[in-house]
Short mmCIF file of C-alpha atoms and ligand atoms in Angstrom, two decimals:
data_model
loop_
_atom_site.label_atom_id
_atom_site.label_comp_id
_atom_site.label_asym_id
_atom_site.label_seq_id
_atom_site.Cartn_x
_atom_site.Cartn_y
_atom_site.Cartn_z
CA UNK M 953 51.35 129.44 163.64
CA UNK M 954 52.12 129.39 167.30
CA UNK M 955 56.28 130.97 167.24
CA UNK M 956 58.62 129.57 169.44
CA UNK M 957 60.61 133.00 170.02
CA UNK M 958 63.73 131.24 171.92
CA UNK M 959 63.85 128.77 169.10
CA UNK M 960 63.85 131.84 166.46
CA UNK M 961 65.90 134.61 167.88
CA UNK M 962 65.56 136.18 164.04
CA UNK M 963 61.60 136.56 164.53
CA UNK M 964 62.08 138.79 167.60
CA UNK M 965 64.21 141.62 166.11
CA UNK M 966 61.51 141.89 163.11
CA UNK M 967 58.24 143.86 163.26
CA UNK M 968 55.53 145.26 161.12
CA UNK M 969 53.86 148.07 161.28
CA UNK M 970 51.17 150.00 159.27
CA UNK M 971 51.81 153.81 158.84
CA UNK M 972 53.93 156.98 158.29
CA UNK M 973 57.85 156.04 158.33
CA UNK M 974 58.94 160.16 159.72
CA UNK M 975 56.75 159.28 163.05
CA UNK M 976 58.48 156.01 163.95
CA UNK M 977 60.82 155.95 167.06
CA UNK M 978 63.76 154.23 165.86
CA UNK M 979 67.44 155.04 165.16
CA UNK M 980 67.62 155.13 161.66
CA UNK M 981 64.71 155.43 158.91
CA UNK M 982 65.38 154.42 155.37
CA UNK M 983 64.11 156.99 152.65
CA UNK M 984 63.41 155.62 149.17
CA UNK M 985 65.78 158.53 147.44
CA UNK M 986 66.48 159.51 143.97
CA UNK M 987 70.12 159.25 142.33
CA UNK M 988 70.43 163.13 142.85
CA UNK M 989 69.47 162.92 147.13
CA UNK M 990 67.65 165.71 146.16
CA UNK M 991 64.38 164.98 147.57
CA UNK M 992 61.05 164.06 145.74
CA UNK M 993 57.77 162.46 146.28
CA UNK M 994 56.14 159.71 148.00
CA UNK M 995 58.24 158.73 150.99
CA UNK M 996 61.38 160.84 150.30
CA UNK M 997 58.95 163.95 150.23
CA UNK M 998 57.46 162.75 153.98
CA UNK M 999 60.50 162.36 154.95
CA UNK M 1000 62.30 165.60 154.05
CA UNK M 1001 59.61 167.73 155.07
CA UNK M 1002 59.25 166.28 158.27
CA UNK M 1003 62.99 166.21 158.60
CA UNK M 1004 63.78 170.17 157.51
CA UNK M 1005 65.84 172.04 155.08
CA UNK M 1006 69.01 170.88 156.60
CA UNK M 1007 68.54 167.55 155.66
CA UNK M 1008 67.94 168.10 151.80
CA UNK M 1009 71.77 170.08 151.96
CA UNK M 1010 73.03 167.44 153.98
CA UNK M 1011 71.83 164.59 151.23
CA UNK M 1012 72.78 166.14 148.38
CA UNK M 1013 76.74 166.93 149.33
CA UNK M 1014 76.78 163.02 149.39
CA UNK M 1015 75.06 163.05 145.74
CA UNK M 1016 75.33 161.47 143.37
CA UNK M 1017 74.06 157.70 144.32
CA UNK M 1018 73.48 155.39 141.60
CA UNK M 1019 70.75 152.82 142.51
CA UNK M 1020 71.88 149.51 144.40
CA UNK M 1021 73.77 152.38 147.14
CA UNK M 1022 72.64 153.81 150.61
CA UNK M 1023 74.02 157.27 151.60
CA UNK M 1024 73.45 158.24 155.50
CA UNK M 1025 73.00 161.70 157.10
CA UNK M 1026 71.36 163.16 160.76
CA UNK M 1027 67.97 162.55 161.16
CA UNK M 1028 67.82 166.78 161.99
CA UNK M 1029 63.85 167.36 163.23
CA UNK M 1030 63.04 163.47 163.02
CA UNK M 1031 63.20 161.29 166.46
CA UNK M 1032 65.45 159.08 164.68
CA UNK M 1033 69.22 160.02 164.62
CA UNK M 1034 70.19 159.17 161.33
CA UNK M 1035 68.18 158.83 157.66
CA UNK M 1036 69.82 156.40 155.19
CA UNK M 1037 69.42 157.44 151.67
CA UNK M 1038 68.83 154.33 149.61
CA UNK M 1039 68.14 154.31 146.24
CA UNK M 1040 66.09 151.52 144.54
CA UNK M 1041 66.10 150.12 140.95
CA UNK M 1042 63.51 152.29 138.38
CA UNK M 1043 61.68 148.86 137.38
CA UNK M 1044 62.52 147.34 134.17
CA UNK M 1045 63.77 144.09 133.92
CA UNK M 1046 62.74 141.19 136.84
CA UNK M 1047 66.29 139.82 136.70
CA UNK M 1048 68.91 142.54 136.72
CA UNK M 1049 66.30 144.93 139.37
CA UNK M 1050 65.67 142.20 141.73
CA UNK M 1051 69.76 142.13 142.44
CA UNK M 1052 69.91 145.59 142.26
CA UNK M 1053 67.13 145.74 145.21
CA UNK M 1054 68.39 143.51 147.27
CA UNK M 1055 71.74 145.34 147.35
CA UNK M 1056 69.99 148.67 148.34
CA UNK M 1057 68.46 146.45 150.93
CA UNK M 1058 71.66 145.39 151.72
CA UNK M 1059 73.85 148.49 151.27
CA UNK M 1060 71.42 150.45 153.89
CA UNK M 1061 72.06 147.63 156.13
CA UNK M 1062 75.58 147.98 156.45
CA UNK M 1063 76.06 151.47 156.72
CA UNK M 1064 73.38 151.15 159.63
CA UNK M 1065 76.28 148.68 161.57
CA UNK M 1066 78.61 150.43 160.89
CA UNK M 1067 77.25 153.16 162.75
CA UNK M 1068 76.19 151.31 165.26
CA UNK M 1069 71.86 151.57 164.63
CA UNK M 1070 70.30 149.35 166.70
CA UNK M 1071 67.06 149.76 165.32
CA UNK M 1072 66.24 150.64 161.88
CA UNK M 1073 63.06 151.08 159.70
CA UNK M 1074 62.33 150.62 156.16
CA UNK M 1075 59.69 151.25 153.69
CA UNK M 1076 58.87 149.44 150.81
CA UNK M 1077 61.60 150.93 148.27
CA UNK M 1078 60.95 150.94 144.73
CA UNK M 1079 56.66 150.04 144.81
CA UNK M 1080 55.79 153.42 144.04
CA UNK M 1081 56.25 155.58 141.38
CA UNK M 1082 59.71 153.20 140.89
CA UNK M 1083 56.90 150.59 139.66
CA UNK M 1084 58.76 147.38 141.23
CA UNK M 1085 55.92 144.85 141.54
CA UNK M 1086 55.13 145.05 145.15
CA UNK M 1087 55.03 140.36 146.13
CA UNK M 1088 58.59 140.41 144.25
CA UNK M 1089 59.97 143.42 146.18
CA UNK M 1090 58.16 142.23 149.39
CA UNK M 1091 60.01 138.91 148.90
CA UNK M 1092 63.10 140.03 148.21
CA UNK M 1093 63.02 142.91 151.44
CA UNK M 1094 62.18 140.16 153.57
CA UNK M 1095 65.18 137.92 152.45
CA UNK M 1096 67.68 140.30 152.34
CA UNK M 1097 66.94 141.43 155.81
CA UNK M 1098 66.64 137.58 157.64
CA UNK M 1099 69.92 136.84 155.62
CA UNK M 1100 71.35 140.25 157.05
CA UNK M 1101 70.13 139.22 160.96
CA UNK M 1102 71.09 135.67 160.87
CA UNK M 1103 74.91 137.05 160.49
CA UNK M 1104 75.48 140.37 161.68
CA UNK M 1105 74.27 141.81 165.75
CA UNK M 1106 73.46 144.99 164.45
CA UNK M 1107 71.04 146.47 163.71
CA UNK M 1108 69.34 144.64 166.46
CA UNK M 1109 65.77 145.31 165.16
CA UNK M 1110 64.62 146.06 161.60
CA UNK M 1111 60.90 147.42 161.52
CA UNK M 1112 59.12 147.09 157.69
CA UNK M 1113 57.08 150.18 157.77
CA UNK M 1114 53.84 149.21 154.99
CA UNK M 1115 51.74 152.57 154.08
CA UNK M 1116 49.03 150.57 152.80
CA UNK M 1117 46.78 148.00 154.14
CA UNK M 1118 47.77 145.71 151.28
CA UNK M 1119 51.71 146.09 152.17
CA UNK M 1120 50.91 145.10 155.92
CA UNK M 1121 49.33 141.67 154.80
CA UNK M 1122 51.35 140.76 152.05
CA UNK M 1123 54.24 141.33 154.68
CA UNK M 1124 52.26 139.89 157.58
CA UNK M 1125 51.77 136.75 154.81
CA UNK M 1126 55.04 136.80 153.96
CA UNK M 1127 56.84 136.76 157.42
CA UNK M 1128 53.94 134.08 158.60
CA UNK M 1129 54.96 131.41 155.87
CA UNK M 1130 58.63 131.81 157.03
CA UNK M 1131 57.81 131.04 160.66
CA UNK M 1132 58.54 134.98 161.92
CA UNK M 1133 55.20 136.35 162.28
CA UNK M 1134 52.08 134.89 163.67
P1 LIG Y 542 60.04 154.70 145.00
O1 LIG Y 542 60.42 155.87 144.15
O2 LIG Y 542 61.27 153.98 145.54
O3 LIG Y 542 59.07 153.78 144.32
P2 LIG Y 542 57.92 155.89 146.63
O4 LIG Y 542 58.08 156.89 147.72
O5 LIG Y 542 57.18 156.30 145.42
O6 LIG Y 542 59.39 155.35 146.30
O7 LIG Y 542 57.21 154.59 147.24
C1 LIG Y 542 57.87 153.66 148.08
C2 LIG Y 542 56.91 153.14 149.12
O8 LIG Y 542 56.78 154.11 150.17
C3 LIG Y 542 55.47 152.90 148.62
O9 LIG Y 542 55.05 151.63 149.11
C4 LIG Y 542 54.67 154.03 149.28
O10 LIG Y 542 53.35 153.62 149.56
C5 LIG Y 542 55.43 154.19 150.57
N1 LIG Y 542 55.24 155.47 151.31
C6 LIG Y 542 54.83 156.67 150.86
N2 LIG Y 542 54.82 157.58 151.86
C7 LIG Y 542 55.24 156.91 152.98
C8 LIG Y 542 55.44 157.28 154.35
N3 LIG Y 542 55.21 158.53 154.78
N4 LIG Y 542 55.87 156.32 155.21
C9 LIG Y 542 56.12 155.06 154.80
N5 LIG Y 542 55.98 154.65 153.53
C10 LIG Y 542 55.53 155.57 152.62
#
């Protein structure tokens, strides 16, 4: 689908890109955390290790964070400034986890504006060991984000960072059907 980008301001502060969140160039990456901000695996393990040991006793002085919350701290050895803590729903129930996603979505959103990040990054929080099944959480990044940029100026651009082939088209799919991706 050809994109008229004047027509659809929305589709120009949204990209996609395949690959490691800690390398991206932006203000603020998103870490999928645990309640305890004590670092872990998957992306939260990338992310701290590439960040230092500062940022693990930065996190967890803003401990605890129940899931549905964002906590932010400096980005210390990453190019991006800040790292927003969010924590995701452990999946168990479609209904109740699908809310609770969208308001990490959401939460990491707004502490991003309110400290002025113009360009932010996420990855796909709760699809890993968090078990959220990855179209549903896909979906509901996607809408909580458009929603997000069709009222607020900041941040200017959100990037969904995919680690897997499969994440990049499901997004690319995704974003396509809603007229903000070719
Ligand atoms: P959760 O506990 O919220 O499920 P995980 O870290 O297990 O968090 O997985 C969340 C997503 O992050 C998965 O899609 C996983 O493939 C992805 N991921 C893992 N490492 C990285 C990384 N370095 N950069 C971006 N995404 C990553």
């Amino acid at each position: 689908m050809e994109i008229d980008h004047m027509a659809n301001p929305i589709a120009n502060r949204i990209r996609l890109v395949l690959g490691d969140i800690t390398t991206l160039d932006c203000d603020a990456v998103v870490t999928a955390a645990n309640a305890s901000l004590c670092g872990g695996g998957g992306v939260d393990g990338a992310v701290h290790r590439a960040a230092g040991p500062e940022l693990v006793r930065d996190s967890m002085a803003l401990a605890p964070c129940p899931a549905g919350e964002a906590r932010i701290t400096e980005g210390h050895r990453l190019s991006a400034r800040f790292v927003i803590h969010a924590v995701g729903p452990i999946f168990r129930d479609m209904t109740e986890d699908k809310k609770t996603l969208a308001k990490t979505y959401h939460s990491s959103l707004s502490l991003a504006a309110q400290h002025d990040v113009a360009s932010i990054a996420f990855p796909c929080i709760s699809t890993g060991v968090y078990g959220f099944p990855a179209d549903a959480a896909c979906e509901i990044a996607i809408e909580t984000v458009t929603e997000w940029l069709r009222s607020n100026d900041m941040p200017q651009f959100v990037t969904f960072c995919c680690f897997s082939p499969q994440d990049q088209t499901r997004y690319q799919k995704r974003l396509s059907e809603l007229g903000l991706a070719e």
